[in-house]
Amino acid sequence: MVDVTVFGAGAFGLSVAWCCARRGAAVRVIDPDGVGAGASGGIVGALAPHVPEQWNEKKAFQLESLLMGADFWGEVEAVGGLSPGYARTGRWQPLADAGALALARTRAESAARLWQGRAAWDVIERPDDDWAPATPTGYLIHDTLTGRLHPRQACDALAAALRAKGGEIATGGRAEGQVVWATGWRGLEDMTARHTRLVGTGIKGQALLLGHDAATMPQLFVEGLHIVPHADGTVAIGSTTERDFAAADTTDSQCDVLLARARTAVPALAEAREIRRWAGVRPRSRTRAPMLGRHPFREGDFLANGGFKIGFGMAPLAGEVMADLVLEGQDRIPAGFDPRASL
Ligand SMILES: Cc1cc2nc3c(=O)[nH]c(=O)nc-3n(C[C@H](O)[C@H](O)[C@H](O)COP(=O)(O)OP(=O)(O)OC[C@H]3O[C@@H](n4cnc5c(N)ncnc54)[C@H](O)[C@@H]3O)c2cc1C
């Protein structure tokens, strides 16, 4: 007997399935394209916070989820035996001018209050290290909240942990028990087709991977570019943001631009070898917030979608609150994440 069937084997579907399985539920995951076939099978994996100001329920939820990362991914690895590549290595961000420096110092004060001492956001002098990005003021923001994982490996690690708990993962089959739809941007398009206006859409992103070992160094955020060192001696550079696209998984000259920007920003990457390019489509809801809760168009079913650019950062807590709802009928999901908010 199956208690929960999850459609979609990406970060959201697998996390919901895992959180149900670790509470003892019998879980089946169905994805015709297999594990990590969508946005989740990528290479970037920045687990980065929003700026610590103008606090709201989305930022508070994200903070909790990021702080859960070490325990969540640690348990996934311990149960399934595969590493998601998780580490909380922090992040450096350059400060372009006096205004940015002053703002960063103000945010250091708000972080001390909003992050409750569980992580820090400080302004530091640029270390004398070729991993440190160029910074006109000579200063960097250093936060200790940011983590990283390897998205493709994290999907495989979740799948292994699920199977170790007796969960099924299949490319087809029947829905039994409670049903959760976590079908990414295709699922958003399906809901839009059932509605009178846009519920959500796919936003394509391209990224690339370089061979450079900076595994223990902080990740970098430079003029919108995520530069993420992985445990396996690679560094991911991401990402483009494309609303219009002809194919979901193709890369083009926009990757050359990402590469040139990364090489200019970080001295250590000037000669780094390119290993591969990757593209995928992020699920963005109309409100840009995650959509977690009851499915607005499939009566009795549930929905976990809208992870957009921070799906991996949100996945631990999204999985937990969905398991609360699906298994116990307990709803502790922020009101702004109610799928009806995007209708
Ligand atoms: C270039 C790029 C960089 C990114 N960088 C980051 C980052 O640094 N940090 C971060 O947190 N997030 C990042 N993201 C976003 C993150 O990848 C997404 O938020 C997350 O993967 C969404 O997970 P998901 O499970 O909702 O969707 P997906 O991973 O797309 O999974 C949906 C799954 O549903 C399946 N499916 C579709 N239709 C059906 C159906 N009818 N039945 C069954 N299965 C179905 C698909 O095959 C797919 O496997 C990035 C995304 C991209 C594209």
PDB file of N, CA, C and O in Angstrom, residues 19-49:
ATOM      1  N   CYS A  19      10.607  13.791   3.196  1.00  0.00           N
ATOM      2  CA  CYS A  19      10.090  14.199   4.506  1.00  0.00           C
ATOM      3  C   CYS A  19       8.917  13.313   4.929  1.00  0.00           C
ATOM      4  O   CYS A  19       8.736  13.057   6.121  1.00  0.00           O
ATOM      5  N   CYS A  20       8.144  12.829   3.955  1.00  0.00           N
ATOM      6  CA  CYS A  20       7.061  11.889   4.289  1.00  0.00           C
ATOM      7  C   CYS A  20       7.646  10.525   4.644  1.00  0.00           C
ATOM      8  O   CYS A  20       7.242   9.901   5.631  1.00  0.00           O
ATOM      9  N   ALA A  21       8.629  10.064   3.864  1.00  0.00           N
ATOM     10  CA  ALA A  21       9.197   8.727   4.084  1.00  0.00           C
ATOM     11  C   ALA A  21       9.904   8.632   5.435  1.00  0.00           C
ATOM     12  O   ALA A  21       9.810   7.620   6.127  1.00  0.00           O
ATOM     13  N   ARG A  22      10.609   9.707   5.816  1.00  0.00           N
ATOM     14  CA  ARG A  22      11.349   9.621   7.080  1.00  0.00           C
ATOM     15  C   ARG A  22      10.415   9.639   8.303  1.00  0.00           C
ATOM     16  O   ARG A  22      10.813   9.304   9.406  1.00  0.00           O
ATOM     17  N   ARG A  23       9.139   9.997   8.044  1.00  0.00           N
ATOM     18  CA  ARG A  23       8.132   9.893   9.122  1.00  0.00           C
ATOM     19  C   ARG A  23       7.399   8.549   9.071  1.00  0.00           C
ATOM     20  O   ARG A  23       6.410   8.360   9.761  1.00  0.00           O
ATOM     21  N   GLY A  24       7.842   7.690   8.162  1.00  0.00           N
ATOM     22  CA  GLY A  24       7.268   6.347   8.131  1.00  0.00           C
ATOM     23  C   GLY A  24       6.242   6.102   7.047  1.00  0.00           C
ATOM     24  O   GLY A  24       5.697   5.000   6.941  1.00  0.00           O
ATOM     25  N   ALA A  25       5.945   7.100   6.208  1.00  0.00           N
ATOM     26  CA  ALA A  25       4.955   6.906   5.153  1.00  0.00           C
ATOM     27  C   ALA A  25       5.548   6.070   4.005  1.00  0.00           C
ATOM     28  O   ALA A  25       6.748   6.153   3.733  1.00  0.00           O
ATOM     29  N   ALA A  26       4.689   5.296   3.367  1.00  0.00           N
ATOM     30  CA  ALA A  26       5.098   4.558   2.164  1.00  0.00           C
ATOM     31  C   ALA A  26       4.904   5.487   0.969  1.00  0.00           C
ATOM     32  O   ALA A  26       3.797   5.981   0.729  1.00  0.00           O
ATOM     33  N   VAL A  27       5.994   5.752   0.240  1.00  0.00           N
ATOM     34  CA  VAL A  27       5.983   6.820  -0.763  1.00  0.00           C
ATOM     35  C   VAL A  27       6.317   6.278  -2.147  1.00  0.00           C
ATOM     36  O   VAL A  27       7.198   5.417  -2.292  1.00  0.00           O
ATOM     37  N   ARG A  28       5.623   6.771  -3.145  1.00  0.00           N
ATOM     38  CA  ARG A  28       5.932   6.468  -4.550  1.00  0.00           C
ATOM     39  C   ARG A  28       6.161   7.799  -5.278  1.00  0.00           C
ATOM     40  O   ARG A  28       5.335   8.714  -5.159  1.00  0.00           O
ATOM     41  N   VAL A  29       7.277   7.902  -6.001  1.00  0.00           N
ATOM     42  CA  VAL A  29       7.550   9.096  -6.816  1.00  0.00           C
ATOM     43  C   VAL A  29       7.475   8.676  -8.280  1.00  0.00           C
ATOM     44  O   VAL A  29       8.092   7.681  -8.680  1.00  0.00           O
ATOM     45  N   ILE A  30       6.725   9.442  -9.070  1.00  0.00           N
ATOM     46  CA  ILE A  30       6.581   9.123 -10.499  1.00  0.00           C
ATOM     47  C   ILE A  30       7.077  10.299 -11.333  1.00  0.00           C
ATOM     48  O   ILE A  30       6.617  11.438 -11.154  1.00  0.00           O
ATOM     49  N   ASP A  31       8.031  10.015 -12.206  1.00  0.00           N
ATOM     50  CA  ASP A  31       8.512  11.044 -13.140  1.00  0.00           C
ATOM     51  C   ASP A  31       8.889  10.348 -14.439  1.00  0.00           C
ATOM     52  O   ASP A  31       9.812   9.528 -14.456  1.00  0.00           O
ATOM     53  N   PRO A  32       8.190  10.666 -15.523  1.00  0.00           N
ATOM     54  CA  PRO A  32       8.480   9.957 -16.779  1.00  0.00           C
ATOM     55  C   PRO A  32       9.910  10.164 -17.258  1.00  0.00           C
ATOM     56  O   PRO A  32      10.442   9.334 -17.995  1.00  0.00           O
ATOM     57  N   ASP A  33      10.540  11.249 -16.831  1.00  0.00           N
ATOM     58  CA  ASP A  33      11.905  11.528 -17.302  1.00  0.00           C
ATOM     59  C   ASP A  33      12.977  11.158 -16.282  1.00  0.00           C
ATOM     60  O   ASP A  33      14.164  11.441 -16.495  1.00  0.00           O
ATOM     61  N   GLY A  34      12.599  10.602 -15.158  1.00  0.00           N
ATOM     62  CA  GLY A  34      13.577  10.151 -14.166  1.00  0.00           C
ATOM     63  C   GLY A  34      13.974  11.234 -13.183  1.00  0.00           C
ATOM     64  O   GLY A  34      13.496  12.373 -13.238  1.00  0.00           O
ATOM     65  N   VAL A  35      14.889  10.879 -12.289  1.00  0.00           N
ATOM     66  CA  VAL A  35      15.326  11.766 -11.196  1.00  0.00           C
ATOM     67  C   VAL A  35      16.139  12.951 -11.739  1.00  0.00           C
ATOM     68  O   VAL A  35      17.049  12.768 -12.553  1.00  0.00           O
ATOM     69  N   GLY A  36      15.793  14.160 -11.285  1.00  0.00           N
ATOM     70  CA  GLY A  36      16.594  15.343 -11.634  1.00  0.00           C
ATOM     71  C   GLY A  36      16.565  15.699 -13.112  1.00  0.00           C
ATOM     72  O   GLY A  36      17.517  16.289 -13.628  1.00  0.00           O
ATOM     73  N   ALA A  37      15.462  15.382 -13.789  1.00  0.00           N
ATOM     74  CA  ALA A  37      15.406  15.652 -15.230  1.00  0.00           C
ATOM     75  C   ALA A  37      15.081  17.110 -15.539  1.00  0.00           C
ATOM     76  O   ALA A  37      15.309  17.574 -16.655  1.00  0.00           O
ATOM     77  N   GLY A  38      14.574  17.842 -14.571  1.00  0.00           N
ATOM     78  CA  GLY A  38      14.169  19.231 -14.807  1.00  0.00           C
ATOM     79  C   GLY A  38      15.193  20.222 -14.298  1.00  0.00           C
ATOM     80  O   GLY A  38      16.414  19.974 -14.353  1.00  0.00           O
ATOM     81  N   ALA A  39      14.714  21.344 -13.763  1.00  0.00           N
ATOM     82  CA  ALA A  39      15.589  22.417 -13.273  1.00  0.00           C
ATOM     83  C   ALA A  39      16.555  21.915 -12.208  1.00  0.00           C
ATOM     84  O   ALA A  39      17.647  22.466 -12.036  1.00  0.00           O
ATOM     85  N   SER A  40      16.158  20.859 -11.509  1.00  0.00           N
ATOM     86  CA  SER A  40      16.946  20.406 -10.353  1.00  0.00           C
ATOM     87  C   SER A  40      18.196  19.628 -10.718  1.00  0.00           C
ATOM     88  O   SER A  40      19.041  19.393  -9.859  1.00  0.00           O
ATOM     89  N   GLY A  41      18.316  19.216 -11.970  1.00  0.00           N
ATOM     90  CA  GLY A  41      19.460  18.384 -12.336  1.00  0.00           C
ATOM     91  C   GLY A  41      20.690  19.178 -12.732  1.00  0.00           C
ATOM     92  O   GLY A  41      21.556  18.688 -13.456  1.00  0.00           O
ATOM     93  N   GLY A  42      20.807  20.407 -12.245  1.00  0.00           N
ATOM     94  CA  GLY A  42      21.836  21.327 -12.717  1.00  0.00           C
ATOM     95  C   GLY A  42      23.123  21.311 -11.934  1.00  0.00           C
ATOM     96  O   GLY A  42      23.491  20.287 -11.308  1.00  0.00           O
ATOM     97  N   ILE A  43      23.837  22.448 -11.976  1.00  0.00           N
ATOM     98  CA  ILE A  43      25.212  22.481 -11.490  1.00  0.00           C
ATOM     99  C   ILE A  43      25.510  23.630 -10.522  1.00  0.00           C
ATOM    100  O   ILE A  43      26.605  23.683  -9.993  1.00  0.00           O
ATOM    101  N   VAL A  44      24.548  24.567 -10.305  1.00  0.00           N
ATOM    102  CA  VAL A  44      24.919  25.776  -9.550  1.00  0.00           C
ATOM    103  C   VAL A  44      24.805  25.544  -8.034  1.00  0.00           C
ATOM    104  O   VAL A  44      25.814  25.437  -7.348  1.00  0.00           O
ATOM    105  N   GLY A  45      23.598  25.497  -7.484  1.00  0.00           N
ATOM    106  CA  GLY A  45      23.436  25.086  -6.082  1.00  0.00           C
ATOM    107  C   GLY A  45      23.844  26.091  -5.024  1.00  0.00           C
ATOM    108  O   GLY A  45      24.295  25.718  -3.938  1.00  0.00           O
ATOM    109  N   ALA A  46      23.665  27.386  -5.300  1.00  0.00           N
ATOM    110  CA  ALA A  46      23.891  28.397  -4.257  1.00  0.00           C
ATOM    111  C   ALA A  46      22.718  28.355  -3.275  1.00  0.00           C
ATOM    112  O   ALA A  46      21.562  28.415  -3.691  1.00  0.00           O
ATOM    113  N   LEU A  47      23.021  28.263  -1.983  1.00  0.00           N
ATOM    114  CA  LEU A  47      21.972  28.310  -0.954  1.00  0.00           C
ATOM    115  C   LEU A  47      22.167  29.639  -0.240  1.00  0.00           C
ATOM    116  O   LEU A  47      22.777  29.714   0.826  1.00  0.00           O
ATOM    117  N   ALA A  48      21.684  30.694  -0.868  1.00  0.00           N
ATOM    118  CA  ALA A  48      22.035  32.049  -0.449  1.00  0.00           C
ATOM    119  C   ALA A  48      20.823  32.791   0.084  1.00  0.00           C
ATOM    120  O   ALA A  48      19.721  32.638  -0.441  1.00  0.00           O
ATOM    121  N   PRO A  49      21.030  33.590   1.131  1.00  0.00           N
ATOM    122  CA  PRO A  49      19.899  34.306   1.736  1.00  0.00           C
ATOM    123  C   PRO A  49      19.513  35.571   0.968  1.00  0.00           C
ATOM    124  O   PRO A  49      20.315  36.122   0.221  1.00  0.00           O
TER     125      PRO A  49
END
